[in-house]
Short mmCIF file of C-alpha atoms in Angstrom, two decimals:
data_model
loop_
_atom_site.label_atom_id
_atom_site.label_comp_id
_atom_site.label_asym_id
_atom_site.label_seq_id
_atom_site.Cartn_x
_atom_site.Cartn_y
_atom_site.Cartn_z
CA MET P 1 78.58 139.88 128.30
CA TRP P 2 79.53 139.48 124.64
CA PHE P 3 82.83 137.90 125.66
CA THR P 4 81.11 135.30 127.85
CA ASN P 5 78.54 134.53 125.18
CA LEU P 6 81.33 133.90 122.72
CA PHE P 7 82.54 131.00 124.87
CA THR P 8 79.16 129.71 126.03
CA GLY P 9 76.92 130.37 123.04
CA SER P 10 75.95 128.00 120.25
CA GLY P 11 76.26 130.38 117.33
CA VAL P 12 78.58 130.23 114.34
CA ALA P 13 81.23 132.41 115.99
CA SER P 14 81.33 130.22 119.11
CA THR P 15 81.57 127.04 117.05
CA VAL P 16 84.41 128.36 114.92
CA LEU P 17 86.20 129.61 118.04
CA MET P 18 86.02 126.21 119.73
CA LEU P 19 87.22 124.50 116.55
CA ALA P 20 90.17 126.89 116.38
CA ILE P 21 91.06 126.39 120.04
CA SER P 22 90.82 122.60 119.71
CA ILE P 23 93.12 122.55 116.69
CA PHE P 24 95.58 125.15 118.02
CA ALA P 25 95.94 123.57 121.46
CA GLY P 26 95.94 120.04 120.04
CA LEU P 27 98.73 120.78 117.59
CA LEU P 28 100.82 122.35 120.35
CA LEU P 29 100.33 119.33 122.61
CA GLY P 30 101.16 117.09 119.65
CA LYS P 31 104.72 118.37 119.77
CA LEU P 32 105.24 116.78 123.18
CA LYS P 33 107.21 113.53 123.25
CA VAL P 34 107.56 110.97 126.02
CA LYS P 35 110.50 108.63 125.38
CA GLY P 36 110.27 109.41 121.68
CA ILE P 37 106.54 108.69 121.52
CA THR P 38 104.09 111.37 120.46
CA LEU P 39 100.35 111.21 119.76
CA GLY P 40 100.72 114.03 117.25
CA ILE P 41 97.57 115.46 115.72
CA THR P 42 95.43 113.01 117.72
CA TRP P 43 95.63 115.55 120.55
CA VAL P 44 93.15 117.67 118.57
CA LEU P 45 90.51 115.01 119.25
CA PHE P 46 91.34 114.91 122.96
CA VAL P 47 91.21 118.70 123.36
CA GLY P 48 87.84 118.75 121.58
CA ILE P 49 86.54 116.05 123.92
CA ALA P 50 87.79 118.02 126.95
CA LEU P 51 86.15 121.27 125.82
CA SER P 52 82.87 119.54 125.07
CA ALA P 53 82.97 117.66 128.39
CA CYS P 54 83.27 121.04 130.15
CA GLY P 55 79.78 121.88 128.94
CA VAL P 56 80.47 123.87 125.78
CA SER P 57 77.25 123.91 123.74
CA LEU P 58 77.79 124.24 120.00
CA ASN P 59 75.93 124.29 116.71
CA HIS P 60 75.81 120.57 115.91
CA ASP P 61 74.61 121.05 112.35
CA MET P 62 77.65 123.17 111.65
CA LEU P 63 79.93 120.67 113.38
CA HIS P 64 78.51 117.93 111.19
CA VAL P 65 79.33 119.87 108.02
CA VAL P 66 82.82 120.67 109.29
CA LYS P 67 83.49 117.02 110.16
CA GLU P 68 82.38 115.69 106.81
CA PHE P 69 84.13 118.38 104.78
CA GLY P 70 87.35 117.94 106.76
CA LEU P 71 87.24 114.20 106.16
CA ILE P 72 86.70 114.72 102.42
CA LEU P 73 89.70 117.06 102.23
CA PHE P 74 91.84 114.55 104.13
CA VAL P 75 91.06 111.48 102.00
CA THR P 76 91.35 113.49 98.77
CA ALA P 77 94.85 114.61 99.74
CA VAL P 78 95.85 111.10 100.83
CA GLY P 79 94.62 109.67 97.52
CA LEU P 80 96.69 112.18 95.56
CA GLN P 81 99.77 111.46 97.67
CA VAL P 82 99.75 107.64 97.55
CA GLY P 83 98.16 107.24 94.12
CA PRO P 84 101.35 107.51 92.01
CA GLY P 85 103.01 104.54 93.69
CA PHE P 86 100.05 102.43 94.79
CA PHE P 87 99.73 100.21 91.72
CA ARG P 88 103.50 100.09 91.25
CA SER P 89 103.93 98.68 94.74
CA PHE P 90 102.16 95.46 93.74
CA LYS P 91 105.02 94.38 91.48
CA LYS P 92 107.20 93.08 94.30
CA GLY P 93 106.19 92.67 97.92
CA GLY P 94 103.08 94.81 97.77
CA LEU P 95 100.70 91.96 96.98
CA ALA P 96 101.79 89.94 100.01
CA LEU P 97 101.51 92.95 102.30
CA ASN P 98 98.03 93.76 101.03
CA LEU P 99 96.88 90.16 101.48
CA ALA P 100 98.17 90.29 105.05
CA ALA P 101 96.39 93.62 105.58
CA THR P 102 93.15 92.11 104.26
CA VAL P 103 93.43 89.25 106.76
CA ASN P 104 94.03 91.85 109.48
CA VAL P 105 90.81 93.67 108.55
CA PHE P 106 88.62 90.58 108.64
CA LEU P 107 90.20 89.37 111.87
CA GLY P 108 89.11 92.67 113.41
CA VAL P 109 85.59 92.27 112.04
CA GLY P 110 85.39 88.68 113.28
CA ILE P 111 86.57 89.66 116.76
CA THR P 112 84.04 92.51 116.85
CA VAL P 113 81.16 90.17 115.97
CA LEU P 114 82.39 87.57 118.47
CA ILE P 115 82.57 90.15 121.27
CA ALA P 116 79.07 91.38 120.44
CA LYS P 117 77.67 87.84 120.70
CA LEU P 118 79.59 86.75 123.80
CA ALA P 119 79.16 90.03 125.70
CA HIS P 120 75.56 90.60 124.50
CA GLN P 121 76.43 93.96 122.96
CA ASP P 122 74.43 95.69 120.23
CA LEU P 123 76.39 95.21 117.00
CA THR P 124 75.60 98.77 115.91
CA ASP P 125 77.24 100.08 119.07
CA MET P 126 80.17 97.75 118.51
CA ALA P 127 80.54 99.16 114.99
CA GLY P 128 81.38 102.49 116.66
CA VAL P 129 83.90 100.78 118.96
CA TYR P 130 85.33 99.00 115.90
CA THR P 131 85.93 102.23 113.97
CA GLY P 132 87.57 103.81 117.01
CA ALA P 133 89.68 100.72 117.70
CA ILE P 134 91.04 100.82 114.15
CA THR P 135 91.31 104.63 114.24
CA ASN P 136 89.36 104.83 111.00
CA THR P 137 87.40 108.04 110.73
CA PRO P 138 86.00 107.35 107.22
CA GLY P 139 84.62 104.08 108.58
CA LEU P 140 82.79 105.99 111.30
CA SER P 141 81.39 108.34 108.67
CA ALA P 142 80.22 105.39 106.53
CA ALA P 143 78.63 103.62 109.49
CA THR P 144 76.88 106.84 110.54
CA GLN P 145 75.55 107.30 107.02
CA ALA P 146 74.27 103.71 107.08
CA VAL P 147 72.34 104.12 110.35
CA ASN P 148 70.89 107.42 109.12
CA ASP P 149 69.72 105.73 105.92
CA LEU P 150 68.12 102.99 108.00
CA GLY P 151 66.49 105.55 110.32
CA ILE P 152 67.84 104.04 113.56
CA ASP P 153 67.09 106.57 116.32
CA GLY P 154 70.06 107.61 118.46
CA ALA P 155 72.41 105.20 116.69
CA SER P 156 74.67 107.89 115.22
CA GLU P 157 75.31 109.32 118.70
CA ARG P 158 76.16 105.87 120.07
CA LEU P 159 78.47 105.25 117.13
CA ALA P 160 80.33 108.48 117.83
CA ALA P 161 80.51 107.64 121.54
CA GLY P 162 81.94 104.17 120.87
CA TYR P 163 84.46 105.68 118.45
CA ALA P 164 85.57 108.34 120.94
CA VAL P 165 85.89 105.84 123.80
CA ALA P 166 88.00 103.35 121.84
CA TYR P 167 90.13 105.80 119.84
CA PRO P 168 92.60 107.07 122.51
CA LEU P 169 93.91 103.69 123.63
CA ALA P 170 93.87 102.47 120.01
CA VAL P 171 96.52 105.05 119.13
CA VAL P 172 98.64 103.93 122.08
CA GLY P 173 97.95 100.26 121.30
CA MET P 174 99.29 100.55 117.76
CA ILE P 175 102.52 102.08 119.02
CA VAL P 176 102.84 99.39 121.70
CA THR P 177 102.35 96.73 119.00
CA CYS P 178 105.25 98.23 117.04
CA ILE P 179 107.41 98.16 120.16
CA LEU P 180 106.56 94.47 120.76
CA PHE P 181 108.08 93.59 117.38
CA ARG P 182 111.24 95.65 117.92
CA PRO P 183 114.28 93.40 117.22
CA LYS P 184 116.93 93.06 119.91
CA ASN P 185 119.59 94.34 117.58
CA LEU P 186 117.86 97.21 115.82
CA ALA P 187 121.11 98.43 114.31
CA ALA P 188 121.36 95.22 112.26
CA GLU P 189 117.97 95.77 110.62
CA PRO P 190 118.33 96.77 106.93
CA THR P 191 117.22 100.33 106.19
CA THR P 192 116.58 99.71 102.49
CA VAL P 193 114.96 96.88 100.56
CA ASP P 194 115.97 96.08 96.99
CA THR P 195 112.49 95.86 95.47
CA ASP P 196 110.32 98.05 93.30
CA ALA P 197 108.03 98.53 96.28
CA SER P 198 110.73 100.35 98.22
CA SER P 199 109.90 103.54 96.38
CA VAL P 200 106.17 103.99 96.63
CA THR P 201 106.01 107.35 94.91
CA PRO P 202 108.02 107.77 91.70
CA THR P 203 109.60 111.04 90.77
CA GLY P 204 108.14 113.05 87.93
CA LYS P 205 108.86 116.16 85.94
CA LYS P 206 108.27 119.32 87.87
CA LYS P 207 105.93 121.71 86.19
CA GLY P 208 105.44 124.00 89.15
CA SER P 209 101.72 124.33 88.68
CA ILE P 210 99.82 123.40 91.82
CA LEU P 211 96.55 124.45 90.17
CA LEU P 212 96.71 121.81 87.42
CA ILE P 213 94.62 119.49 89.53
CA PRO P 214 91.10 120.82 90.11
CA VAL P 215 90.76 119.47 93.63
CA PHE P 216 87.12 120.33 93.92
CA VAL P 217 86.32 118.55 90.66
CA ILE P 218 87.88 115.44 92.21
CA ILE P 219 85.74 115.97 95.30
CA ALA P 220 82.57 116.46 93.26
CA LEU P 221 83.20 113.32 91.18
CA GLY P 222 84.09 111.44 94.35
CA ILE P 223 80.85 112.37 96.09
CA LEU P 224 78.88 111.25 93.03
CA LEU P 225 80.76 107.94 93.00
CA GLY P 226 80.37 107.51 96.74
CA SER P 227 76.61 107.97 96.52
CA ILE P 228 76.08 105.02 94.19
CA PRO P 229 74.36 102.18 96.13
CA ILE P 230 76.07 98.79 95.84
CA PRO P 231 73.70 95.85 96.49
CA VAL P 232 75.15 93.24 98.86
CA GLY P 233 72.03 91.17 99.45
CA MET P 234 71.30 92.70 102.87
CA LYS P 235 68.63 95.04 104.22
CA ALA P 236 70.32 98.03 102.60
CA PRO P 237 73.07 98.56 100.01
CA VAL P 238 76.53 99.76 100.93
CA LYS P 239 78.18 102.85 99.53
CA LEU P 240 81.71 104.14 99.21
CA GLY P 241 80.32 107.20 100.97
CA LEU P 242 81.59 110.73 101.39
CA ALA P 243 85.05 109.43 102.23
CA GLY P 244 85.46 106.38 100.00
CA GLY P 245 84.27 108.06 96.78
CA PRO P 246 86.72 110.99 96.85
CA LEU P 247 89.50 108.61 97.92
CA VAL P 248 88.98 106.39 94.86
CA VAL P 249 88.85 109.33 92.45
CA ALA P 250 91.89 111.00 94.05
CA LEU P 251 93.84 107.74 94.00
CA VAL P 252 93.22 107.31 90.28
CA ALA P 253 93.90 111.01 89.62
CA GLY P 254 97.21 110.84 91.48
CA TRP P 255 98.32 107.69 89.66
CA LEU P 256 97.12 108.64 86.19
CA GLY P 257 98.31 112.24 86.43
CA VAL P 258 101.91 111.27 87.16
CA LYS P 259 101.88 108.37 84.69
CA LYS P 260 100.59 110.58 81.86
CA ASP P 261 102.94 113.38 82.90
CA TRP P 262 100.08 115.83 83.36
CA TYR P 263 101.86 116.94 86.52
CA GLY P 264 104.84 115.79 88.54
CA THR P 265 105.26 114.58 92.07
CA ASP P 266 106.05 118.17 92.98
CA PHE P 267 102.26 118.46 93.11
CA THR P 268 101.29 115.15 94.73
CA GLU P 269 104.10 115.44 97.29
CA GLY P 270 103.99 119.23 97.52
CA GLN P 271 103.18 121.46 100.46
CA GLY P 272 99.77 122.34 99.04
CA VAL P 273 98.47 118.76 99.15
CA HIS P 274 100.19 118.18 102.48
CA MET P 275 98.48 121.24 103.97
CA LEU P 276 95.14 120.08 102.55
CA ARG P 277 95.58 116.74 104.29
CA GLU P 278 96.55 118.22 107.65
CA VAL P 279 93.79 120.85 107.67
CA GLY P 280 91.24 118.20 106.72
CA ILE P 281 92.12 115.72 109.46
CA ALA P 282 92.42 118.52 112.03
CA LEU P 283 88.91 119.80 111.24
CA PHE P 284 87.51 116.27 111.38
CA LEU P 285 89.13 115.34 114.70
CA ALA P 286 88.12 118.64 116.29
CA GLY P 287 84.55 118.17 115.08
CA VAL P 288 84.38 114.60 116.40
CA GLY P 289 85.77 115.62 119.78
CA LEU P 290 83.47 118.61 120.20
CA SER P 291 80.47 116.50 119.18
CA ALA P 292 81.15 113.46 121.36
CA GLY P 293 82.81 114.98 124.40
CA ALA P 294 79.63 116.05 126.20
CA ASP P 295 78.72 112.41 126.90
CA PHE P 296 82.27 111.03 126.93
CA VAL P 297 82.67 110.72 130.72
CA ASP P 298 79.18 109.28 131.20
CA THR P 299 79.76 106.85 128.32
CA VAL P 300 82.99 105.57 129.87
CA LYS P 301 81.26 105.14 133.23
CA VAL P 302 78.38 103.17 131.75
CA HIS P 303 80.24 101.37 128.97
CA TYR P 304 83.71 101.03 130.47
CA MET P 305 84.01 97.60 128.90
CA TRP P 306 83.96 99.28 125.47
CA VAL P 307 87.48 100.44 126.26
CA VAL P 308 88.56 96.84 126.91
CA TYR P 309 86.82 95.59 123.76
CA GLY P 310 88.50 98.34 121.78
CA VAL P 311 91.96 97.33 122.98
CA ILE P 312 91.30 93.71 121.96
CA ILE P 313 90.11 94.74 118.49
CA THR P 314 93.09 97.08 118.18
CA MET P 315 95.92 94.78 119.18
CA VAL P 316 95.05 91.13 118.54
CA PRO P 317 94.81 91.24 114.72
CA PRO P 318 98.07 93.17 114.05
CA ILE P 319 99.98 91.03 116.55
CA LEU P 320 98.88 87.84 114.78
CA VAL P 321 99.47 89.27 111.31
CA GLY P 322 102.73 90.88 112.40
CA LEU P 323 104.05 87.56 113.69
CA PHE P 324 103.26 85.96 110.32
CA CYS P 325 104.94 88.79 108.43
CA ARG P 326 108.10 88.68 110.55
CA LEU P 327 108.45 84.91 110.88
CA VAL P 328 107.15 83.71 107.51
CA LEU P 329 107.41 86.63 105.09
CA LYS P 330 110.57 87.98 106.77
CA THR P 331 109.18 91.51 106.51
CA ASN P 332 111.62 94.27 107.41
CA TYR P 333 110.91 95.80 110.84
CA TYR P 334 110.72 99.37 109.57
CA THR P 335 108.37 98.30 106.79
CA LEU P 336 106.28 96.34 109.30
CA MET P 337 105.85 99.39 111.55
CA GLY P 338 104.56 101.42 108.62
CA MET P 339 102.35 98.53 107.59
CA ILE P 340 100.82 98.32 111.08
CA GLY P 341 99.99 102.01 110.86
CA GLY P 342 98.57 101.59 107.36
CA MET P 343 96.46 98.56 108.34
CA HIS P 344 94.75 100.77 110.91
CA THR P 345 94.99 103.96 108.82
CA ASP P 346 96.70 105.56 111.81
CA PRO P 347 99.01 108.55 111.12
CA PRO P 348 100.44 108.68 114.70
CA THR P 349 101.82 105.15 114.27
CA LEU P 350 103.55 106.19 111.06
CA ALA P 351 104.95 109.25 112.84
CA PHE P 352 106.31 106.99 115.60
CA ALA P 353 107.82 104.60 113.04
CA ASN P 354 109.63 107.47 111.37
CA THR P 355 111.12 108.55 114.70
CA VAL P 356 112.48 105.01 115.25
CA ALA P 357 113.82 104.60 111.71
CA PRO P 358 117.22 106.13 110.87
CA GLU P 359 117.24 109.43 109.02
CA GLY P 360 116.60 108.92 105.32
CA CYS P 361 114.94 105.53 105.77
CA LYS P 362 111.72 105.49 103.72
CA LEU P 363 110.60 101.97 104.61
CA PRO P 364 107.94 103.02 107.15
CA ASN P 365 106.35 105.25 104.52
CA THR P 366 106.55 102.40 102.02
CA GLY P 367 104.78 99.95 104.32
CA TYR P 368 102.13 102.50 105.24
CA ALA P 369 101.33 103.69 101.72
CA THR P 370 101.36 100.18 100.22
CA VAL P 371 98.47 98.89 102.34
CA TYR P 372 96.65 102.14 103.14
CA PRO P 373 94.35 102.49 100.09
CA LEU P 374 93.02 98.91 100.05
CA THR P 375 92.68 98.92 103.83
CA MET P 376 90.72 102.17 103.70
CA PHE P 377 88.21 100.68 101.24
CA LEU P 378 87.81 97.55 103.34
CA ARG P 379 87.35 99.52 106.56
CA ILE P 380 84.64 101.66 104.98
CA PHE P 381 82.76 98.59 103.71
CA THR P 382 83.14 96.52 106.88
CA ALA P 383 81.96 99.34 109.14
CA GLN P 384 78.75 99.51 107.10
CA LEU P 385 78.41 95.72 107.06
CA LEU P 386 78.53 95.59 110.86
CA VAL P 387 75.61 98.03 110.98
CA LEU P 388 73.67 96.05 108.36
CA MET P 389 74.31 92.80 110.23
CA ALA P 390 72.90 94.20 113.50
#
């Protein structure tokens, strides 16, 4: 009896067990490759959806805390990792890439609004599809916080459903977009670029002290920053939120810490921060899957067009921007693949780009890290704006 209750109950033990199974099984499946393509840690989301769709009933309050805390850990780690080279990347090449990424963001927003008007869809629901189509979990968190602040009944569940429906094909769509831009003669593509932006993270003196950065102080300051309302002349202010606030503080801490030699890149690039990032995103994806999976099949049946809308939002903007980057800016293909992943804050795309790039080629990481921070801020703001515009 106790064994059955452990798998069917809604207590703390059952919730933790399902989270562990989702992450364990998802990470194992993430090792599978089909023609060099892997969905990586995204499998954690799919396993969570599958378990929840099987009727697993869990403690949703606990799942909510796990999701938010996992997301905070993830963005804090990302900020520390990309912070040292973010501002440096603007010296050569980075400005153009970030302008292109900004255009990509607002193309996605414009397409989302256009679909909502033409297809007579609720813009709040489409905000969920938008965050899934751009694989941006902090954006979902920000949009959810916005609807909760506005007191819109049932909106947070619909947001999560739209996100979950659009997310799977968005991951595949990003990889397909990269493949569409693959040059005929890949061997002739340069694997290095002679600019300051080619090395996003500078090296620093190793001090071997992983505890020099008080991670939870960064998180605390980030939450305070993220809670500050920013008036935008609409029915409610926007906020950096639980994801955006810690990201900003971590970004500055990563950059300033290396610049002032308080710590070296052995910390920002070290296994500790890397583990923090992976644990955070795994907890978040498992929480999202276990929360949304119960209604996933029914949602797809009723709102099957959300899948189509998601694919459009996913692929049209990066294809247009990618064409401009390749034909006008002459952006390197390996850099472009990383940039496509960064524009949609999508780790699986970066993982795919690194499998295509020759060993030792850092250009995918350069493209990803150069546009990631600004894109993340814009995604968080635009997800909230879509809710406020509804």
